[in-house]
CSV table of C-alpha atoms and ligand atoms in Angstrom, one decimal:
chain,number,residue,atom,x,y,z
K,13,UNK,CA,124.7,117.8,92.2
K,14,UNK,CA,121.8,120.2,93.1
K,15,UNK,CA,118.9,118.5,94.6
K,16,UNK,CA,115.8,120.8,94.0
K,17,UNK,CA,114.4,121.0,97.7
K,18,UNK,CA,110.6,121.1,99.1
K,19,UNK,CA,109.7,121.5,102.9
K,20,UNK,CA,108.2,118.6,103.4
K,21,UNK,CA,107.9,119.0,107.5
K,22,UNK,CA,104.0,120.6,107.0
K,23,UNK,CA,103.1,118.3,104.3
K,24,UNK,CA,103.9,115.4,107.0
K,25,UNK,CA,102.0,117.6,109.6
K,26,UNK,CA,98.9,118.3,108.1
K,27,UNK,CA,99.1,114.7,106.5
K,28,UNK,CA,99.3,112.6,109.8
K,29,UNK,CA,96.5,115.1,111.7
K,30,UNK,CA,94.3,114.1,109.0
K,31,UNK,CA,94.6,110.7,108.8
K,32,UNK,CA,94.7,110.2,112.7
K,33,UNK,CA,91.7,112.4,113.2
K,34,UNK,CA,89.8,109.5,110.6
K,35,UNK,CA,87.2,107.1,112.1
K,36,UNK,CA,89.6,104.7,110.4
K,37,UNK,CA,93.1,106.2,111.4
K,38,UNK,CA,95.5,105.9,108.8
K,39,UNK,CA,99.1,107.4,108.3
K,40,UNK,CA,100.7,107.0,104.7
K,41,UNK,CA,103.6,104.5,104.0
K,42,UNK,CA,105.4,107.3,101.9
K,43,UNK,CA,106.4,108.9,105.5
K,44,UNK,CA,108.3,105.7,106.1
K,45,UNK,CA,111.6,107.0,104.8
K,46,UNK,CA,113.2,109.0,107.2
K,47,UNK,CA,117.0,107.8,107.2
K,48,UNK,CA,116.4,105.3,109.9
K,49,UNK,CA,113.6,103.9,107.7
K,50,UNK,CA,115.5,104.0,104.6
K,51,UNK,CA,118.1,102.0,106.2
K,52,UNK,CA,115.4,100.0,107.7
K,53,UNK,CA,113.7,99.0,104.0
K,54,UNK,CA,117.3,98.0,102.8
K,55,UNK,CA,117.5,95.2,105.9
K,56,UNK,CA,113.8,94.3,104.7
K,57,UNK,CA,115.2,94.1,100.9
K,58,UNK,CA,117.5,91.5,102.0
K,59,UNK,CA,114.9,89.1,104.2
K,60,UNK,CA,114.3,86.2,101.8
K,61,UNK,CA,110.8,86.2,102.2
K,62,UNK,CA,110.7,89.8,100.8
K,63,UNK,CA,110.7,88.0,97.3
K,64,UNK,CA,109.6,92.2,95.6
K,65,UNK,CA,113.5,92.9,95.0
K,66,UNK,CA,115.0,89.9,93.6
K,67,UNK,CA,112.3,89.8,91.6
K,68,UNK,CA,112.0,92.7,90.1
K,69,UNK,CA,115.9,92.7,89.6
K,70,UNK,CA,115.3,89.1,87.3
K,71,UNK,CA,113.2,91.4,85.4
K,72,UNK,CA,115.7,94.2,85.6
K,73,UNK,CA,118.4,92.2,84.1
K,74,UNK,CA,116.5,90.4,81.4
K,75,UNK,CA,114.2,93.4,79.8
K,76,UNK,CA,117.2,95.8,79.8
K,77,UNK,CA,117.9,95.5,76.2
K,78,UNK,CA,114.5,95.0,75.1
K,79,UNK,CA,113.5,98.6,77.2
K,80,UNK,CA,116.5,100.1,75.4
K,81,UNK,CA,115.2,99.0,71.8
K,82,UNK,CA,111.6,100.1,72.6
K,83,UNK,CA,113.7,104.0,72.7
K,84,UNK,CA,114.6,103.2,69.1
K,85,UNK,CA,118.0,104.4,70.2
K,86,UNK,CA,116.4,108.1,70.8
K,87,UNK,CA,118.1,110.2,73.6
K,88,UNK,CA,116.3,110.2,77.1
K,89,UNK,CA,115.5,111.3,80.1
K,90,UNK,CA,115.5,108.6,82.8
K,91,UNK,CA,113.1,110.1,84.8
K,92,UNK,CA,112.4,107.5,88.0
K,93,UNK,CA,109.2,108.0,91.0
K,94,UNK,CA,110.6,106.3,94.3
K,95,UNK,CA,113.8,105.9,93.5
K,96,UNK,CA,115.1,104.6,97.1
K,97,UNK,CA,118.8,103.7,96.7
K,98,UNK,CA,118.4,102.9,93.2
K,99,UNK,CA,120.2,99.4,93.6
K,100,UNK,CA,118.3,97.9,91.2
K,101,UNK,CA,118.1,101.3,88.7
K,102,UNK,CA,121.8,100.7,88.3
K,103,UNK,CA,121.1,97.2,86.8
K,104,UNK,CA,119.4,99.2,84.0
K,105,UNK,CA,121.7,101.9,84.1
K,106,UNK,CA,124.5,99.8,83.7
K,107,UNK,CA,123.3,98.0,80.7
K,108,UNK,CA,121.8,100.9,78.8
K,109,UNK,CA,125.4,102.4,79.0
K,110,UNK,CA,127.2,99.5,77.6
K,111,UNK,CA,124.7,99.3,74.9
K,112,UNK,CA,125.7,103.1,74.0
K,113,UNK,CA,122.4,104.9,75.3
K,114,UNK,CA,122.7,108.7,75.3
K,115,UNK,CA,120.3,109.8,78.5
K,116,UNK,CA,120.1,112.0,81.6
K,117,UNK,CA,119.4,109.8,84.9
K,118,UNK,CA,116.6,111.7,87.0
K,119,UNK,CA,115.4,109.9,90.1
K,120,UNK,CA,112.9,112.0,92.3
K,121,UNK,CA,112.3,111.2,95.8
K,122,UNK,CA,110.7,112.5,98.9
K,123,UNK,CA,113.7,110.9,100.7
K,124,UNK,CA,116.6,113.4,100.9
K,125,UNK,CA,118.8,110.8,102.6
K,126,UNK,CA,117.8,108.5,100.0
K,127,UNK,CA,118.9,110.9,97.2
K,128,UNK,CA,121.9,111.8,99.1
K,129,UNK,CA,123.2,108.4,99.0
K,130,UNK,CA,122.1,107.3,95.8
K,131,UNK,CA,124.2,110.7,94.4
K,132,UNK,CA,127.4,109.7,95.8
K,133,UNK,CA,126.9,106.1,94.2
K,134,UNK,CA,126.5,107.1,90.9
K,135,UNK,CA,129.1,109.4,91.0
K,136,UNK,CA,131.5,107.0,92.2
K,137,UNK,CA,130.3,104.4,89.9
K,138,UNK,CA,129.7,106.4,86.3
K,139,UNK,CA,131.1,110.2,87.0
K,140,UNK,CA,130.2,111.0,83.9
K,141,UNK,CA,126.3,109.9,83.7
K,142,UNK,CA,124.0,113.6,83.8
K,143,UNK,CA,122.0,113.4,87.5
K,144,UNK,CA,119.9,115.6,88.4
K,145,UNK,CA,117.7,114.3,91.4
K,146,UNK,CA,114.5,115.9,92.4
K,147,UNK,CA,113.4,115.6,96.2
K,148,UNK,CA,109.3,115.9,96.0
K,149,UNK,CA,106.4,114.3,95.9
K,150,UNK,CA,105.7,112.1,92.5
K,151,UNK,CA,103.0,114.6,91.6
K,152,UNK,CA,105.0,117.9,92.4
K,153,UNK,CA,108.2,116.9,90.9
K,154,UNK,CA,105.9,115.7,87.7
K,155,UNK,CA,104.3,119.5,87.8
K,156,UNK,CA,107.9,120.7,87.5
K,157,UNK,CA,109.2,118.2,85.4
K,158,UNK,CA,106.0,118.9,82.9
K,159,UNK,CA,106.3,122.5,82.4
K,160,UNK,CA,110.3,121.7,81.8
K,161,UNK,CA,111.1,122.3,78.3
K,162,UNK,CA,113.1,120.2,75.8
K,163,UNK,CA,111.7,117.6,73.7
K,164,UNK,CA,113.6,114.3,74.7
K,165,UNK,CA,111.9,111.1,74.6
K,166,UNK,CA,111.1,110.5,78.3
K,167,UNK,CA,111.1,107.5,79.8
K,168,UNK,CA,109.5,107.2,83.4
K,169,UNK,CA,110.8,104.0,85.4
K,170,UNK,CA,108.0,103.4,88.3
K,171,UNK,CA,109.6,100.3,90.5
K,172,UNK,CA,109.5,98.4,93.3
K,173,UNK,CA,105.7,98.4,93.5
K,174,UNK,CA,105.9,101.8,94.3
K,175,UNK,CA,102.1,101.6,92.5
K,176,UNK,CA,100.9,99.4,95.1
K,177,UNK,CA,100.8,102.0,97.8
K,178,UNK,CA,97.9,103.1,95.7
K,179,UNK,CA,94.5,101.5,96.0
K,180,UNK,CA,93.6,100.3,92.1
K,181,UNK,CA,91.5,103.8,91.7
K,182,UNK,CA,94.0,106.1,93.2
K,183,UNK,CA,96.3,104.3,90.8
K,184,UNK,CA,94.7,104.6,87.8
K,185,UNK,CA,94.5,108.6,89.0
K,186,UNK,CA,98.1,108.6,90.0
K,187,UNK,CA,99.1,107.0,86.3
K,188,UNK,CA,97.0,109.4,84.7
K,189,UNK,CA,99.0,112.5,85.9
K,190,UNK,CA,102.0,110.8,84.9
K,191,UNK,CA,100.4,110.4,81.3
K,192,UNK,CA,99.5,113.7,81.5
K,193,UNK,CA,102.9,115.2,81.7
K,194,UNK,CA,104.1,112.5,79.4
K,195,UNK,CA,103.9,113.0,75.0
K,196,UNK,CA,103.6,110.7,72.3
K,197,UNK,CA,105.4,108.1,71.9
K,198,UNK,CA,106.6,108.3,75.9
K,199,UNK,CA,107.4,105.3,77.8
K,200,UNK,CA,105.8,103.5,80.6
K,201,UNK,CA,107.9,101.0,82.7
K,202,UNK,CA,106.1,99.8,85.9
K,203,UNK,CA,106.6,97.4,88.9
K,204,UNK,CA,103.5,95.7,90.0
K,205,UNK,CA,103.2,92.5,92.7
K,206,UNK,CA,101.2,89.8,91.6
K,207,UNK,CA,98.4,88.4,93.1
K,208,UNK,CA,100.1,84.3,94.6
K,209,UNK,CA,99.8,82.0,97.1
K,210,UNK,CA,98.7,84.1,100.5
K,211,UNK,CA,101.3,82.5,102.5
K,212,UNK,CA,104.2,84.0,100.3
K,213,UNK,CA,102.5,87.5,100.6
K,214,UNK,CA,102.1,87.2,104.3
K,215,UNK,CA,105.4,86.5,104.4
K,216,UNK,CA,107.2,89.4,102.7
K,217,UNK,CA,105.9,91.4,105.3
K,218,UNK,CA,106.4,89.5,108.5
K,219,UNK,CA,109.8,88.7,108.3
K,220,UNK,CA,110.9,86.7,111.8
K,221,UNK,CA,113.8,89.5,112.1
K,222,UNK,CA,111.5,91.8,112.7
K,223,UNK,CA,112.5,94.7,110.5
K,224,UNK,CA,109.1,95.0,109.1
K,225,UNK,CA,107.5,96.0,112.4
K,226,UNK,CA,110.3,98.1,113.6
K,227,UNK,CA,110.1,99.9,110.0
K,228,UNK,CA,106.5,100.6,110.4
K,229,UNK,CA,106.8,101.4,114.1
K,230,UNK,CA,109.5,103.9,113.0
K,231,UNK,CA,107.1,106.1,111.6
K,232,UNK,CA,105.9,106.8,114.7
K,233,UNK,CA,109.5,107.3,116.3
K,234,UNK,CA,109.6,110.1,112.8
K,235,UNK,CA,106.3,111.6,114.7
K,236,UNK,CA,107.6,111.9,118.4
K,237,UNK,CA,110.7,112.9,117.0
K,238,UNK,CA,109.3,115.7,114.3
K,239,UNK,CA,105.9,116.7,115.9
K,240,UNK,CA,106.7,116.4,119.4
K,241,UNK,CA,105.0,112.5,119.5
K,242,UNK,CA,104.9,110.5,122.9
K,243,UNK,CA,104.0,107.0,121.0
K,244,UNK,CA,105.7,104.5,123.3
K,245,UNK,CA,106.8,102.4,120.7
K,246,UNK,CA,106.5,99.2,122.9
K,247,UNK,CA,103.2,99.5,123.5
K,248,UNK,CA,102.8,99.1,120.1
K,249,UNK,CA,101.9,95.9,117.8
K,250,UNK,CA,102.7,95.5,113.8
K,251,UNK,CA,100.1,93.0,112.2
K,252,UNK,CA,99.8,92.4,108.4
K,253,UNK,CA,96.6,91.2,106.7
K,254,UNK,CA,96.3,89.8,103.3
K,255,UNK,CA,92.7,89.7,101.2
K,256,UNK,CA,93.3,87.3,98.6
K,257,UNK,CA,90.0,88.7,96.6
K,258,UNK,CA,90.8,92.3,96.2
K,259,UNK,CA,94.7,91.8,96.5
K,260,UNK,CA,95.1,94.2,99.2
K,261,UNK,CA,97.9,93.5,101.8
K,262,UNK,CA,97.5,96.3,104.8
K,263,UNK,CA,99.9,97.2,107.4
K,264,UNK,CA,98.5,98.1,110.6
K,265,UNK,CA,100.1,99.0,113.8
K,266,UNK,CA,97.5,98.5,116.8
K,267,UNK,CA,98.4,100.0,120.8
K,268,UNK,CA,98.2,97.3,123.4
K,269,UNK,CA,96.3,99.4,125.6
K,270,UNK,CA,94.3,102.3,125.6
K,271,UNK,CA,96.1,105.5,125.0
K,272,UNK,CA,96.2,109.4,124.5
K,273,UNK,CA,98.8,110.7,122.3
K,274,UNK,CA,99.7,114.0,122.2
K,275,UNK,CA,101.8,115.8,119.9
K,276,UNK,CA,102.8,118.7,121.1
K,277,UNK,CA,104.4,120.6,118.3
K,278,UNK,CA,101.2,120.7,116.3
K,279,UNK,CA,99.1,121.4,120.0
K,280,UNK,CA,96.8,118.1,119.2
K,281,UNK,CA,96.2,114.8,121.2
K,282,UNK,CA,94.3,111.8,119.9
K,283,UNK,CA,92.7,108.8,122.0
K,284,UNK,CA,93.0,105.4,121.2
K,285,UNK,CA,91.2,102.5,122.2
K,286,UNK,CA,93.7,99.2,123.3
K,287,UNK,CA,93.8,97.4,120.0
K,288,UNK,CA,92.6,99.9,117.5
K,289,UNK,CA,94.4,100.0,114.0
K,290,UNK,CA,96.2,102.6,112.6
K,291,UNK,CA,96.7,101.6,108.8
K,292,UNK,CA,100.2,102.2,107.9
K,293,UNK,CA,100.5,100.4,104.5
K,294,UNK,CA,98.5,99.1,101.8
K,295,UNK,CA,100.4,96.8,99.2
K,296,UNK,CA,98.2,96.2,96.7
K,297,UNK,CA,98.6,92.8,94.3
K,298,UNK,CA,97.2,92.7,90.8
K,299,UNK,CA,96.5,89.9,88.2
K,300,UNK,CA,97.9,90.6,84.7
K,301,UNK,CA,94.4,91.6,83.3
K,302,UNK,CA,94.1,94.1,85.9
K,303,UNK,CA,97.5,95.5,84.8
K,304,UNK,CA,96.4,95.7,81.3
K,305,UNK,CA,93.1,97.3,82.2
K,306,UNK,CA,94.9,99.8,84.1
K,307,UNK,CA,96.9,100.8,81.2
K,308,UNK,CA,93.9,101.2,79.0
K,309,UNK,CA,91.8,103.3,81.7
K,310,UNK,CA,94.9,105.8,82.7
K,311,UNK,CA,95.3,106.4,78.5
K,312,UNK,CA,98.5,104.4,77.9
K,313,UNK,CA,99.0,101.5,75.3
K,314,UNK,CA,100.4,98.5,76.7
K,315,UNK,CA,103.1,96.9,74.9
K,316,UNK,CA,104.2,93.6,77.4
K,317,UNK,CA,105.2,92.4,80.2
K,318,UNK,CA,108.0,91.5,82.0
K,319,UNK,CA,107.8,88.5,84.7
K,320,UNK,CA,110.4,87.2,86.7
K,321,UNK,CA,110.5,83.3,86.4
K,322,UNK,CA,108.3,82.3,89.4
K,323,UNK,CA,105.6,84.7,87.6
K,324,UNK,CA,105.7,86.6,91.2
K,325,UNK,CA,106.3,89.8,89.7
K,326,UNK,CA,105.6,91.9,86.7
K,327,UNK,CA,107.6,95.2,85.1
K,328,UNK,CA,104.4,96.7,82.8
K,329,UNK,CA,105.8,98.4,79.6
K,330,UNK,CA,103.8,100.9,78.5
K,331,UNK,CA,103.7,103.6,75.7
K,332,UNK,CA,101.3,107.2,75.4
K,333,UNK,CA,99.6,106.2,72.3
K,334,UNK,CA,101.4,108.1,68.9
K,335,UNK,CA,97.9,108.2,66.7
O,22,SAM,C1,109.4,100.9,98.6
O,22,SAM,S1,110.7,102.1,98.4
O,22,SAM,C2,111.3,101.5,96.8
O,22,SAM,C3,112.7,102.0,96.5
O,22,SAM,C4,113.3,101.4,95.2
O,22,SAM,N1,112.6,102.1,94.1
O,22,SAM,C5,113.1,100.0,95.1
O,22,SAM,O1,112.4,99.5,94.3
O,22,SAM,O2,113.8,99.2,95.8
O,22,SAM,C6,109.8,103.5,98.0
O,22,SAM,C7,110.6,104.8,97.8
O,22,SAM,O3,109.7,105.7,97.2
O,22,SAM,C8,109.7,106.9,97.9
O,22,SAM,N2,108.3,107.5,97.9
O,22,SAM,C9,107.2,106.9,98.5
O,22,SAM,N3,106.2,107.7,98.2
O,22,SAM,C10,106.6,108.8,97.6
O,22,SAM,C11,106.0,109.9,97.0
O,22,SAM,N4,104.6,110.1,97.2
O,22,SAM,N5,106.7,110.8,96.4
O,22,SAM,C12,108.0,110.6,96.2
O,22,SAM,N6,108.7,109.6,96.7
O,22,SAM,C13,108.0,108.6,97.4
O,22,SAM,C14,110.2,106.6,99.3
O,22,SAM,O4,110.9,107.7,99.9
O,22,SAM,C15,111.2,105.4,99.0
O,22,SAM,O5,112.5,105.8,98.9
């Protein structure tokens, strides 16, 4: 296996000064997944209010033979942003092989842990499946993958609402770059949350366990530990908001008392007053419409959807137009 490697250590730098030096702080979720929070997401996986990943693997197991038919049986390149641990993937993965599919599995992934693990799983499970992992950012490893030669069909797998970490503009940006590396006749196959009943949302990310908070609050365990933080973590509050108009589910985390935090590696300190937010997380939830206008405004065609019985969830097909 080679994993193509990126420094991500002054990326995460220059990433959290900025968003703590913002009048309203903010530190992205895709930091979250260090291998403490990696493991920490698969605990949240199996809470039963975090209704995302049985969901989506409903959808997983039902749409496998229709996503294979919309390849017309072409060769592929399974090429998959956020891959995680990929339990879901091998759903797919499984049934495209018993159906005969010819195709190279290529999840990327700013999580080397993440990749790590997921290798030594497939290996185990299908020695002979082509995996080439790529550990970046979506929009490097799409730079790389896009001035790639060959000409296979490619067919980019975007799950576990790995979209919703996007507001609805930044999304429709995000999905144009992947268009834009993408040719005719290129498939689409997205994971989006639907809008529901509040309570449910509020839900998925409170769990009474508590591995919600302590994923969030790791991130700030990932900053003492990588930028020389002093965040006392138990001085520390997670709270989750939900707007049912705009869809938007944020995760905040909020110090119980003033504070000044300084992080020595990078020589900076910030002040913050007692309950002021830092946003972690935005989850954002979307109505089918929205879905389909997306599609049309980032330049794909939409073919269907994909919902799981309790209409929670929805896996978007969609194709760069052939005309
Ligand atoms: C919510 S988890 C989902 C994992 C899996 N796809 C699933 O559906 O269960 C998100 C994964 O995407 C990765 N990720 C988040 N933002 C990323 C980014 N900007 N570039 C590359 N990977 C990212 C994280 O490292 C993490 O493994």
């Amino acid at each position: 296996m080679t994993v193509s490697q990126t420094s991500t250590l002054s990326a995460f730098a220059q990433d959290v000064l900025d968003g703590l030096s913002q009048e309203k702080r903010r530190l992205s979720s895709k930091w979250f997944y260090d291998s403490r929070g990696s493991e920490l997401f698969k605990q949240i996986m199996s809470c039963p209010e975090y209704y995302l990943t049985e969901a989506e693997a409903e959808i997983y197991r039902h749409s496998a033979a229709s996503l294979y038919e919309a390849t017309e049986g072409q060769p592929f390149d399974l090429i998959e942003l956020g891959a995680g641990d990929g339990t879901k993937t091998q759903l797919l993965i499984e049934r495209f092989l018993a159906a005969g599919a010819q195709f190279t599995y290529r999840p990327i992934d700013l999580s080397a842990s993440a990749l790590s693990d997921l290798g030594k799983l497939i290996k185990l499970r299908w020695p002979r499946l082509e995996f080439n992992p790529i550990q970046a950012d979506y929009f490097e490893a799409l730079d790389r993958l896009g001035s790639s030669t060959g000409s296979r069909l490619r067919v980019v797998l975007f799950p576990g609402a790995n979209i919703g970490n996007f507001s609805p503009t930044e999304a429709i940006g995000m999905l144009r770059n992947v268009r834009n590396f993408l040719r005719p006749g290129d498939l689409l196959f997205t994971g989006f949350d639907l809008k529901k009943d509040p309570a449910v949302v509020l839900a998925a990310y409170n769990d009474p366990a508590g591995y919600t908070a302590a994923f969030n609050l790791n991130l700030l365990s990932r900053i003492n530990r990588e930028l020389g933080g002093d965040f006392k973590l138990d001085c520390w509050r997670h709270w989750e908001t939900y707007d049912p108009v705009t869809g938007a589910a944020r995760s905040f985390l909020l110090p119980i008392e003033p504070q000044t935090i300084v992080l020595s590696e990078v020589q900076r300190s910030f002040q913050f007053r007692a309950w002021e937010p830092i946003q972690v997380e935005i989850s954002q939830k979307y109505t089918l419409r929205e879905i389909e206008g997306i599609a049309d405004a980032s330049g794909f065609d939409f073919l269907r959807h994909y919902c799981d019985g309790r209409a929670y969830f929805t896996d978007s097909l969609w194709q760069v137009p052939t005309r």
